[in-house]
Coordinates of C-alpha atoms in Angstrom, one line a residue:
X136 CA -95.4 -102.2 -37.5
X137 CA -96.7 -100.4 -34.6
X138 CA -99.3 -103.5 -33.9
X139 CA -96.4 -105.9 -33.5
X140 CA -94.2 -102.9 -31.5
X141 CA -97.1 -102.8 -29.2
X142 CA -97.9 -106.9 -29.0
X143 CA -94.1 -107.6 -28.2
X144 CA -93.8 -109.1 -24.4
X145 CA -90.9 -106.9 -24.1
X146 CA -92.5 -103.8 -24.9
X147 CA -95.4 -105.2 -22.4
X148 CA -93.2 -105.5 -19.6
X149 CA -91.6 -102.1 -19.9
X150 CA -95.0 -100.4 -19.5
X151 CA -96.4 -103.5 -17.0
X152 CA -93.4 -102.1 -14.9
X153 CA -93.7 -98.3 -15.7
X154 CA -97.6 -99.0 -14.2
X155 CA -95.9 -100.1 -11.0
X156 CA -93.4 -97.3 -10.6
X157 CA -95.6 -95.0 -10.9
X158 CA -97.6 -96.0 -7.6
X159 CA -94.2 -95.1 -5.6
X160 CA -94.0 -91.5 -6.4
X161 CA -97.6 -91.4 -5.8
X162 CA -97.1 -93.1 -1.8
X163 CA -94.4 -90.8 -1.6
X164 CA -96.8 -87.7 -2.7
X165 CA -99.4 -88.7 -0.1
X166 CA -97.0 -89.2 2.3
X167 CA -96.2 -85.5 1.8
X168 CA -99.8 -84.4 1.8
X169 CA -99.2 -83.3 -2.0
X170 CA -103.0 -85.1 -3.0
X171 CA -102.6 -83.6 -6.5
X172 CA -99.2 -85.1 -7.5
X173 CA -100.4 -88.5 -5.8
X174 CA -103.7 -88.8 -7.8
X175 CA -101.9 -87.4 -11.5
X176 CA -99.2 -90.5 -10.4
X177 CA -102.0 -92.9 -9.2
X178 CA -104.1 -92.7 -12.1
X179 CA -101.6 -92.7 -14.7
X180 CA -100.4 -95.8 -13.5
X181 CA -103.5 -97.7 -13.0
X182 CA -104.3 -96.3 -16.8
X183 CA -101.0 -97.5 -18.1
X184 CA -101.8 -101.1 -16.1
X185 CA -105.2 -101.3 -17.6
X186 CA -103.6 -100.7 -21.2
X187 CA -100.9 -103.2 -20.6
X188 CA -103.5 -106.1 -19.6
X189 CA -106.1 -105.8 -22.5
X190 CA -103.4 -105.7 -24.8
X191 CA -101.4 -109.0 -23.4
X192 CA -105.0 -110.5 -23.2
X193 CA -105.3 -109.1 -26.9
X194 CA -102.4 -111.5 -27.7
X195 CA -102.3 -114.1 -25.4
X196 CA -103.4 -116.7 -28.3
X197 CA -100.8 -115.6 -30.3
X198 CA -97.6 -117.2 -30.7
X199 CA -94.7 -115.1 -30.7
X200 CA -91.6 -115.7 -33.6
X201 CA -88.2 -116.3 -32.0
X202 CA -87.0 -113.2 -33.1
X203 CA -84.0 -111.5 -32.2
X204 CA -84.3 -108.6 -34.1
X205 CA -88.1 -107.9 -32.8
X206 CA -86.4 -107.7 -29.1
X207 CA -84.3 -104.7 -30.6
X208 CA -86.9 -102.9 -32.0
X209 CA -89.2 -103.5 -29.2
X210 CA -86.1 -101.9 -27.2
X211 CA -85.8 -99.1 -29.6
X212 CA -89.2 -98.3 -29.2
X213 CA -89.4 -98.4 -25.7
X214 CA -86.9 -95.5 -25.3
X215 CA -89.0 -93.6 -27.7
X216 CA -92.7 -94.5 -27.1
X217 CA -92.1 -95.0 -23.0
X218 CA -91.0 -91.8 -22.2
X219 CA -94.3 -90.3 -23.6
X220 CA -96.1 -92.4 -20.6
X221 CA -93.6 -91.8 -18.4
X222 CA -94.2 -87.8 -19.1
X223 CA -98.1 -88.2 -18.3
X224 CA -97.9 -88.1 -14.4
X225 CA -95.0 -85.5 -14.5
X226 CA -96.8 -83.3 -16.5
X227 CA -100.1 -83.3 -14.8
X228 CA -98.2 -83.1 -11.8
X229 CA -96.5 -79.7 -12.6
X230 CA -98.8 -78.0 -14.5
X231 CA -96.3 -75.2 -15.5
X232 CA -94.3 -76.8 -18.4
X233 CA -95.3 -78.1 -21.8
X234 CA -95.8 -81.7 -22.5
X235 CA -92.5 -81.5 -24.8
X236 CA -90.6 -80.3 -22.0
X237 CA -91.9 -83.2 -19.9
X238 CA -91.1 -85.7 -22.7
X239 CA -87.8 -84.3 -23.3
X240 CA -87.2 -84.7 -19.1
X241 CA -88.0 -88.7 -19.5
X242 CA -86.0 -89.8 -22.1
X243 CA -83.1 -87.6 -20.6
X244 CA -84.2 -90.3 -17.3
X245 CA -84.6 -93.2 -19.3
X246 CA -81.6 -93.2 -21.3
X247 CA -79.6 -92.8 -18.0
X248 CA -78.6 -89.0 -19.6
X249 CA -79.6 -87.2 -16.8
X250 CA -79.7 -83.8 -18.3
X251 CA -82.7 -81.9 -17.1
X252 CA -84.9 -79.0 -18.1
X253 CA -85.8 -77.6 -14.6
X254 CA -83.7 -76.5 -11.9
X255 CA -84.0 -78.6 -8.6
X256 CA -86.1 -76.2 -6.8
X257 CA -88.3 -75.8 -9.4
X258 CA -89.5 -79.9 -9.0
X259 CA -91.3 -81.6 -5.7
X260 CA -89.4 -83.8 -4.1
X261 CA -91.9 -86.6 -5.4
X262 CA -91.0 -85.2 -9.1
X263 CA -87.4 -85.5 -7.7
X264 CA -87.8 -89.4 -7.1
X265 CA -90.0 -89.9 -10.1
X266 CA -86.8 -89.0 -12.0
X267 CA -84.6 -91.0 -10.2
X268 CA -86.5 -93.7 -10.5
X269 CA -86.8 -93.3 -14.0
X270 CA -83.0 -93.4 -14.5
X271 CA -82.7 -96.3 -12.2
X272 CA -85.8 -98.4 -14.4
X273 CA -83.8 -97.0 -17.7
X274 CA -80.1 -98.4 -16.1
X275 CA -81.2 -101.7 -15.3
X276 CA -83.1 -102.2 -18.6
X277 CA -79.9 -101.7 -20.4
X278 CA -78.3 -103.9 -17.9
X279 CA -80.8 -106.8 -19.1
X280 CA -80.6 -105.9 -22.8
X281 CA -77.0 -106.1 -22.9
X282 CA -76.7 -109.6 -21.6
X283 CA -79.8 -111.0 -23.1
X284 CA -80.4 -108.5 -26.3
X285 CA -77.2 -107.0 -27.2
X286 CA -75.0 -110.1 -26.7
X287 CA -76.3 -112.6 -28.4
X288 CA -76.6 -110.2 -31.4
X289 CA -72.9 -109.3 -31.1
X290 CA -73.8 -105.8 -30.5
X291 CA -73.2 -102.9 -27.6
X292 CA -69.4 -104.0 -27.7
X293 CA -69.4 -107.4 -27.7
X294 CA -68.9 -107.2 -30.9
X295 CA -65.4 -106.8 -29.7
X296 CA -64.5 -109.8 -28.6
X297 CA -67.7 -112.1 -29.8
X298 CA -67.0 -114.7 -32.9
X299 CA -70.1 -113.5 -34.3
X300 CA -70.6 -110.7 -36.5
X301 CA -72.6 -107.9 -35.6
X302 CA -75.8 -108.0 -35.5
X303 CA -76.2 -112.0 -35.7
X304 CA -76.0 -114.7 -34.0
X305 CA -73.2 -116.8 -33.2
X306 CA -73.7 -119.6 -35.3
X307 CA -74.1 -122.9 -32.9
X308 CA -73.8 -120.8 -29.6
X309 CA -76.1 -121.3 -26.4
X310 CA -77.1 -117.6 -27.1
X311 CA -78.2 -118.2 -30.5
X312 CA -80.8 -121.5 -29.7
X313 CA -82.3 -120.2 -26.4
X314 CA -85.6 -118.3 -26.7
X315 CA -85.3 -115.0 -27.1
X316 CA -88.2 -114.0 -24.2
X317 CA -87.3 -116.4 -21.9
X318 CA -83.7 -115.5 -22.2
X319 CA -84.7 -111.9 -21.0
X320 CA -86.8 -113.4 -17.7
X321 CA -83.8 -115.2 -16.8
X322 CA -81.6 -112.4 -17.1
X323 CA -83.9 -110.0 -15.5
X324 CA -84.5 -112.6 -12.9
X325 CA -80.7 -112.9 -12.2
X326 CA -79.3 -109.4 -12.3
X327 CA -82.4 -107.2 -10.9
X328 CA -81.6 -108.5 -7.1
X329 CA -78.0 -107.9 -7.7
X330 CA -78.8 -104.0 -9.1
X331 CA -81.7 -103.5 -6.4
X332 CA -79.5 -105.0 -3.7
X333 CA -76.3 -102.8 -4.6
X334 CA -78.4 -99.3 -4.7
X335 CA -79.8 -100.3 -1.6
X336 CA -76.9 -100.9 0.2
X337 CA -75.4 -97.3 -1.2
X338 CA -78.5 -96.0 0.0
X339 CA -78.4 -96.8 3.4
X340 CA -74.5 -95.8 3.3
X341 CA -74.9 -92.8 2.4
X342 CA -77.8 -92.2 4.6
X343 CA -75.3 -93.5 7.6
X344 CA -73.2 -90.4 6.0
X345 CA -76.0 -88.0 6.7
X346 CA -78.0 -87.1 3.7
X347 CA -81.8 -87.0 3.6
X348 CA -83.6 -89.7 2.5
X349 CA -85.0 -88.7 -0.9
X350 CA -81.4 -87.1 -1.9
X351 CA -79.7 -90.6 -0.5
X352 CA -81.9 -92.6 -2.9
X353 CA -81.9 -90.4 -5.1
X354 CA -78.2 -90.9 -5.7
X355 CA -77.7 -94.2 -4.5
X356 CA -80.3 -94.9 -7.8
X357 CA -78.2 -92.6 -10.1
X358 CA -74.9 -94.1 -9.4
X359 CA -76.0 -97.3 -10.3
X360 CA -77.4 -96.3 -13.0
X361 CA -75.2 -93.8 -14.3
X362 CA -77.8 -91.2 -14.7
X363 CA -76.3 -88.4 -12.7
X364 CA -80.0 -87.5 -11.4
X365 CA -79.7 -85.4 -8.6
X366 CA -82.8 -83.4 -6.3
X367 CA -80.1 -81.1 -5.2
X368 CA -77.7 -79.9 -7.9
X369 CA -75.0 -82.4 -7.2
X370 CA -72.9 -84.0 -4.7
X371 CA -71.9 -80.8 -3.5
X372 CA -75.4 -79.6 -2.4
X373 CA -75.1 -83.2 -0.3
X374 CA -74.4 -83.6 3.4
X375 CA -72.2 -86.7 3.5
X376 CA -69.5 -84.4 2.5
X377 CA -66.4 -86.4 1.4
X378 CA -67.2 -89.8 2.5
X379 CA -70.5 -89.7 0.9
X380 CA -68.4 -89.3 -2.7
X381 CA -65.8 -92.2 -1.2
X382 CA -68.7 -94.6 -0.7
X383 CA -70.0 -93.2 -4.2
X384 CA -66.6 -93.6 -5.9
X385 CA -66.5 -97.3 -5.0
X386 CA -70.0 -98.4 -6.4
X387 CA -68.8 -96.6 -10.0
X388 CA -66.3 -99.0 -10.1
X389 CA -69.0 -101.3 -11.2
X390 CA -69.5 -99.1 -14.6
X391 CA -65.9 -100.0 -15.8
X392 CA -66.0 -103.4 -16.3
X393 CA -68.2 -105.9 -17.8
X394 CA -67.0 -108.8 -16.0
X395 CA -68.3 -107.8 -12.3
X396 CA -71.4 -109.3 -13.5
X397 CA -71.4 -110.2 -16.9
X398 CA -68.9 -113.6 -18.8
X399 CA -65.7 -112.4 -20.8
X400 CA -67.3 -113.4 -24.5
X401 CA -63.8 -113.8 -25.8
X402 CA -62.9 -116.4 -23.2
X403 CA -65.7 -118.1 -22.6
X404 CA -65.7 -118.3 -18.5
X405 CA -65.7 -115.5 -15.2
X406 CA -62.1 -113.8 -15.2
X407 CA -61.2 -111.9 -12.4
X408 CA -61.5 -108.0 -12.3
X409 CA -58.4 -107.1 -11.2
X410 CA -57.1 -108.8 -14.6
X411 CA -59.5 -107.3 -17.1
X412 CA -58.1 -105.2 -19.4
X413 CA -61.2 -102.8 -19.5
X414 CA -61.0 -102.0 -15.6
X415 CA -57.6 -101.7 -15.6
X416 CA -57.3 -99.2 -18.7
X417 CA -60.1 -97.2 -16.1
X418 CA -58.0 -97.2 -13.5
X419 CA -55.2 -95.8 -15.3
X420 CA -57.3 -93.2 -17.0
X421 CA -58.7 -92.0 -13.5
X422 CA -55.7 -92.2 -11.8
X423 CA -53.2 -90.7 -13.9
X424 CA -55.5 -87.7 -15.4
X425 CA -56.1 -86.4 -11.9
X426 CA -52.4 -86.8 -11.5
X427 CA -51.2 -84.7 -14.5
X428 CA -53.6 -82.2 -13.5
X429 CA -52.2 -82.1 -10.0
X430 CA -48.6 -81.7 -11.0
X431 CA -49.3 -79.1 -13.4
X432 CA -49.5 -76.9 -10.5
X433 CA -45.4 -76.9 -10.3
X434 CA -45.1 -77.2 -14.5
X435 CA -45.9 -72.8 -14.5
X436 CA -45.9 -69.8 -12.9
X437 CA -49.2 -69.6 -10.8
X438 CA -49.4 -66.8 -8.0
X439 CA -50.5 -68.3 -4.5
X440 CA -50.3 -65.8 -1.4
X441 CA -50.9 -68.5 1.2
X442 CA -49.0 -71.3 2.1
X443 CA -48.9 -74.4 0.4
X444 CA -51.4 -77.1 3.0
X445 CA -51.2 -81.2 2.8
X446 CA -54.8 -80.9 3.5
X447 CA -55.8 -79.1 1.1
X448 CA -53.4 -80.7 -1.9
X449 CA -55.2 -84.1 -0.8
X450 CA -58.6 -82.5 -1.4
X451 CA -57.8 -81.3 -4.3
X452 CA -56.2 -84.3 -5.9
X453 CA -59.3 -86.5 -4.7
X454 CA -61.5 -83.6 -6.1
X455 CA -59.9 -84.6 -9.9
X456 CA -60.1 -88.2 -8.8
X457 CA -63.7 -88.2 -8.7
X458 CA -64.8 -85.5 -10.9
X459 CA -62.6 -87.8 -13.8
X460 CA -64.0 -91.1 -12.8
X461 CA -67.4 -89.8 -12.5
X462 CA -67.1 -88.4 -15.9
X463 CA -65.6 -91.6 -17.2
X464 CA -68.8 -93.9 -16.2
X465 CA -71.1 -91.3 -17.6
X466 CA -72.5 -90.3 -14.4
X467 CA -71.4 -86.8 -14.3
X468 CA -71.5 -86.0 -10.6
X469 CA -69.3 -83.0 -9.8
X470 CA -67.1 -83.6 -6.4
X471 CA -67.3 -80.8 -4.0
X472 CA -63.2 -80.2 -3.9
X473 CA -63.4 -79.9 -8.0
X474 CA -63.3 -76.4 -7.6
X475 CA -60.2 -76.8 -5.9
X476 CA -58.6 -79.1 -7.9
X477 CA -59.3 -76.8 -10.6
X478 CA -57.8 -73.8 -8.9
X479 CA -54.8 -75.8 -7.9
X480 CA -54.0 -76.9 -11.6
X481 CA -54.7 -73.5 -12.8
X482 CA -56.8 -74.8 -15.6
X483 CA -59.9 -72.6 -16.7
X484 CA -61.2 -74.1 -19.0
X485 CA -61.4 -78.3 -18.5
X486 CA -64.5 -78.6 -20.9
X487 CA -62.8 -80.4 -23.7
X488 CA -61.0 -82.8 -21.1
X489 CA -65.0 -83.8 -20.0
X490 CA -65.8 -83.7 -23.3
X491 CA -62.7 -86.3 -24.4
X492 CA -63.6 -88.4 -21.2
X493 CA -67.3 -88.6 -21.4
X494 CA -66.8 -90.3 -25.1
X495 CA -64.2 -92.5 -23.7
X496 CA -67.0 -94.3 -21.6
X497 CA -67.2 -96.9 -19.2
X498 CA -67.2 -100.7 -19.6
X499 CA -69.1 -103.3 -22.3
X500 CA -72.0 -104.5 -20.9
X501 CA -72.7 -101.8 -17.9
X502 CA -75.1 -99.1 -17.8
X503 CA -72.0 -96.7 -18.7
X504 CA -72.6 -95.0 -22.1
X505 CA -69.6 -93.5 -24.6
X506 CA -67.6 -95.7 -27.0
X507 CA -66.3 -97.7 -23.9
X508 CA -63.3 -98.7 -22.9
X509 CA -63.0 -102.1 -24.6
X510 CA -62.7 -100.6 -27.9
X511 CA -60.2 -98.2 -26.6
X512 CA -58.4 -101.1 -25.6
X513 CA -58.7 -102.9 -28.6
X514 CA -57.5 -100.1 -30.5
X515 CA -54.7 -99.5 -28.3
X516 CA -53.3 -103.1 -29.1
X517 CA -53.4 -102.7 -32.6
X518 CA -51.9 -99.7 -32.4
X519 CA -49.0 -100.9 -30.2
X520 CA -48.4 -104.0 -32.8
X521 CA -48.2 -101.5 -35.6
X522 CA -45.3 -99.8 -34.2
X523 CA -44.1 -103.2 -33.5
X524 CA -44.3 -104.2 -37.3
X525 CA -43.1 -100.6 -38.0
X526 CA -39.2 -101.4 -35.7
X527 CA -39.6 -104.9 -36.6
X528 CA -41.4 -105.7 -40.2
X529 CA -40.9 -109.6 -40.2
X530 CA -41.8 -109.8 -36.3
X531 CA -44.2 -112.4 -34.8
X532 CA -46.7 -111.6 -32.1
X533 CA -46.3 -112.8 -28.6
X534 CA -49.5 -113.0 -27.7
X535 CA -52.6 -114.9 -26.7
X536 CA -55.6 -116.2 -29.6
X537 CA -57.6 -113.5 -27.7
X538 CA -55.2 -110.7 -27.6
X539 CA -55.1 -111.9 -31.6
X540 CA -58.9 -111.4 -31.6
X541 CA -58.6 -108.1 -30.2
X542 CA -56.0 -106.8 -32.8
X543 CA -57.6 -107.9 -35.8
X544 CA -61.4 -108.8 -36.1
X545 CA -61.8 -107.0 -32.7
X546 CA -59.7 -103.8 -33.3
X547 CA -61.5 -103.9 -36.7
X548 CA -64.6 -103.7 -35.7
X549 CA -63.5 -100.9 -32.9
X550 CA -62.2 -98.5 -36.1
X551 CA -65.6 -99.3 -37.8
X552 CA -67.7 -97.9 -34.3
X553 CA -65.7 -94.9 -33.8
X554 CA -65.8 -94.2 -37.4
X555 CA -69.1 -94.3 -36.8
X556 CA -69.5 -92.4 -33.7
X557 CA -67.4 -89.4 -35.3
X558 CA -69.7 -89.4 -38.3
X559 CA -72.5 -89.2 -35.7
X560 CA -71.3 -86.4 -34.0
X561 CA -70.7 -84.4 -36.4
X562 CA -74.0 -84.6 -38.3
X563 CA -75.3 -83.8 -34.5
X564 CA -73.5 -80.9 -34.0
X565 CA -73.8 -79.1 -37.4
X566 CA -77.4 -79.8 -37.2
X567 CA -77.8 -78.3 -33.5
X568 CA -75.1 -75.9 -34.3
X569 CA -77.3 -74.9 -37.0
X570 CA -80.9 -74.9 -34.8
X571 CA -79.0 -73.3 -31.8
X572 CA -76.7 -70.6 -33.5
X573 CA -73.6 -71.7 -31.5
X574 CA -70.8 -74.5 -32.3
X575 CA -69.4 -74.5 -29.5
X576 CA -73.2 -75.4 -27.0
X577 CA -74.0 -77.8 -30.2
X578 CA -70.6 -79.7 -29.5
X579 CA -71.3 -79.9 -26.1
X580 CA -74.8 -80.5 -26.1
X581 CA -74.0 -83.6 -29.1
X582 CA -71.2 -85.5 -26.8
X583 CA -73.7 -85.2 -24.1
X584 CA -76.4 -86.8 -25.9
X585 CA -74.5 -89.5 -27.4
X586 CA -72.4 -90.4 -24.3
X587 CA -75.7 -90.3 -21.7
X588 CA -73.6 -87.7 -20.0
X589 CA -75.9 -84.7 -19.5
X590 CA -74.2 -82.7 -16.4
X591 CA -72.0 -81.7 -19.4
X592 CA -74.4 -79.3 -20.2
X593 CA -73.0 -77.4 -17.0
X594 CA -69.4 -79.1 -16.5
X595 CA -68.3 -79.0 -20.2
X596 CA -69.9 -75.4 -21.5
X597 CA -68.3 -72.2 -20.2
X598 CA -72.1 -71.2 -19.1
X599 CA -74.6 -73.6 -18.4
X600 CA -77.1 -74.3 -21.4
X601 CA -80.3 -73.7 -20.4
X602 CA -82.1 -76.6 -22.0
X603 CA -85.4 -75.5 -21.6
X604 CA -84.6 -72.5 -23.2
X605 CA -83.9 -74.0 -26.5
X606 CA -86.2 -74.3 -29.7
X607 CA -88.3 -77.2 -30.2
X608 CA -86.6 -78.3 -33.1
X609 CA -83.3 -78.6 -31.1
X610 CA -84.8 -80.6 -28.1
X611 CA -85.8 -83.0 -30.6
X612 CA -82.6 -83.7 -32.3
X613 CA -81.2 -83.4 -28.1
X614 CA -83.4 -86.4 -27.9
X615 CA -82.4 -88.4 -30.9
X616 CA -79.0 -88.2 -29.9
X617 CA -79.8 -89.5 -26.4
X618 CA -81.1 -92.6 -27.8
X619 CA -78.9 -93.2 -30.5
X620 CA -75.9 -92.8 -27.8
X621 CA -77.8 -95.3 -25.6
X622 CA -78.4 -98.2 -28.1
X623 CA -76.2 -97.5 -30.3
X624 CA -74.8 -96.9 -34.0
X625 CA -74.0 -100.1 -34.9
X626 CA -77.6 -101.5 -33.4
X627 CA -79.4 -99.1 -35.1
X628 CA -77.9 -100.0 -38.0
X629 CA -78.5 -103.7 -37.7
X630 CA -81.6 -103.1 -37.4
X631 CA -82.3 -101.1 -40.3
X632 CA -80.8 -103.2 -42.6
X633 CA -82.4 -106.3 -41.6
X634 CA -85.2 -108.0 -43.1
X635 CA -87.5 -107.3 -39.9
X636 CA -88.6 -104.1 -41.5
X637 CA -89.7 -104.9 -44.6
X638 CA -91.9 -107.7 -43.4

């Protein structure tokens, strides 16, 4: 089994494109005079390029199976295997941390978690980008997989709306007769410009704004990909202030919908944005949670010795704004004005509304984690037509074949994820409440694993969990939750029970 892991052209490409990375934190090290940190990212690389040839030469003769299954394990093993090369340069780079911590640290990146072991001063500024990029590589590989590994399975959400059932292929589809490889070069070749040209474009806006360099990139790349990576603590330790999170703000817009890039699967053809139930159910959840926590500064008795500013209400309202809509794409960037908006609500304690949020999600088909919102939607609509049937027993529906998808196979399938996902937290946090000696850092620590939220870890927990700090048992289970959360129950489950295994 780990043969064919290791011969799959997937797999091969991850680590042919890991190889590269790693020659830009390296350029950025020698750039920075930092020789030691160049040559541990140099000659990884070059090792991990060398590997990556001799096998592909190994089994160039070979032909491969059109096999869509072997794509999702070679996926699955990439967020497991990867992150151990990825660790290699890091850890050789800074020489004070074990090689667990270091592993841990990757797959946080890869996954797109963004929950890290080491405070920011504690990292070079070339670890600070190697993690960044890291998220970025990790965001735009679940990009890819979604459109050319996840859909065609019906998996990752598309279950949803697909004809399909999960974890097949839609008998007679285009999705179904293309080959599996050659379907991922396309995708890759179509969406990589678009991802590379969007962080880009944030990067040079928020450099406009007045952040450095590596701290621009850094969360131009983090934003995109939902990772939250930051080399300074968060937006607040930024310089482009409140347009900086504006700008910001805009591009996570992208995380709430899969059809700014993606097709709608249930109708077959590019629907608008604006009209896509996903996006709009976002919109309402950002702006009407900020609101609620706004106005709750009339709703009780709250002591204020100055006098009430416009100013400072705006601040604060666009403080919840963003705090709740970073949240909701899994990115997990903290606005500056959240400690006003916290004060101006009077609430203490907003853990468990990060917590509810974070497993809420982002869009199908983004590199958002959580249950998404397309299943929240589809539950909503069945829910809406059971009261219906509740007033009005004999009643009819009104609407569409695909609002009759989402209500019944759709809204089915939804029950059976979240079902799933509840199961899964639980097991995770009774195990890690078990390993760690507290419920309430296991609860937080589990949602943040399986949402690929990790500033939770600080937002969500009444102290910040010091991750590094925990047993070795724990940081493993931490990292089985981060990649179950990114693939997936339902795909992991697929995969188990199909024949690929036993083979």
């Amino acid at each position: 089994m780990r043969a064919r892991i290791a011969q799959q052209p997937l797999f091969l490409l991850m680590m042919g494109i890991s190889g590269l990375a790693m020659y830009v934190p390296s350029l950025h090290a020698l750039a920075l005079d930092t020789e030691d940190e160049a040559r541990a990212f140099f000659y990884s690389g070059t090792l991990l390029l060398i590997l990556t040839v001799l096998i592909a030469v190994a089994r160039g003769s070979r032909s491969h199976r059109r096999d869509e299954m072997m794509n999702l394990l070679a996926l699955l093993s990439g967020f497991i295997v990867l992150p151990a090369m990825l660790a290699v340069p890091f850890h050789e780079a800074l020489r004070t941390t074990s090689f667990l911590n270091a592993y841990v640290e990757m797959v946080s990146s890869l996954t797109t978690t963004g929950a890290s072991l080491f405070s920011p001063e504690r990292l070079s500024p070339s670890l600070h980008l190697w993690r960044a990029l890291v998220g970025w590589m990790g965001g735009l590989l679940m990009w890819v997989a979604a459109a050319a590994i996840l859909a065609p399975l019906s998996l990752g959400g598309f279950e949803v709306t697909a004809s399909g059932e999960p974890g097949q292929a839609e008998a007679g589809g285009p999705m179904g007769q293309a080959d599996p490889q050659r379907r991922i070069l396309r995708v890759a070749w179509h969406l990589t410009p678009i991802y590379a040209g969007l962080t880009l474009a944030l990067w040079i806006m928020l450099l406009v704004g007045g952040d450095r360099p590596l701290v621009a990139i850094s969360h131009a790349m983090s934003v995109m990909a939902t990772s939250g990576i930051s080399p300074v603590g968060g937006i607040e330790g930024s310089s482009s202030g409140l347009g900086g999170e504006i700008v910001m703000a805009l591009f996570m817009l992208f995380a709430l919908s899969r059809v700014t890039f993606s097709g709608d699967t249930l109708v077959g053809a590019k629907v608008s944005v604006l009209r896509d139930s996903e996006f709009r159910l976002g919109l309402v959840l950002v702006a009407v949670l900020p609101l609620v926590l706004f106005l709750r500064h009339w709703s009780g008795a709250y002591e204020f010795d100055e006098v009430q500013d416009f100013a400072q209400a705006l601040r604060a309202l666009w403080g919840g704004v963003f705090t709740i809509l970073s949240v909701l794409t899994t990115t997990g960037f903290e606005s500056a004005d959240w400690a006003a908006a916290q004060d101006w609500s009077g609430l203490q304690t907003p853990g468990l509304i990060f917590l509810g949020i974070a497993m809420i999600g982002g869009g199908v088909a983004t590199t958002a984690g959580g249950v998404k919102l397309l299943r929240v939607w589809a539950l909503y609509l069945q829910g809406l037509r059971e009261m219906e049937r509740l007033v009005h027993p004999s009643s009819v529906g009104r609407a569409g074949a695909g609002s009759r998808r989402l209500r019944r196979q759709g809204a089915y399938i939804a029950w059976i994820f979240f079902m799933l996902f509840a199961i899964s937290v639980t097991v995770f946090t009774l195990v890690l409440a078990w390993i760690v000696g507290d419920l309430e850092q296991a609860l937080v620590l589990t949602i943040a694993a399986l949402s690929t939220t990790g500033p939770l870890v600080t937002l969500a927990a009444d102290t910040p969990i010091a991750l590094a700090d925990m047993a070795i048992s724990a940081k493993l289970v931490f990292c089985a939750g981060m990649v179950l959360g990114r693939l997936e129950t339902l795909a992991i489950i697929a995969l188990v029970t199909s024949d690929l295994l036993r083979r």
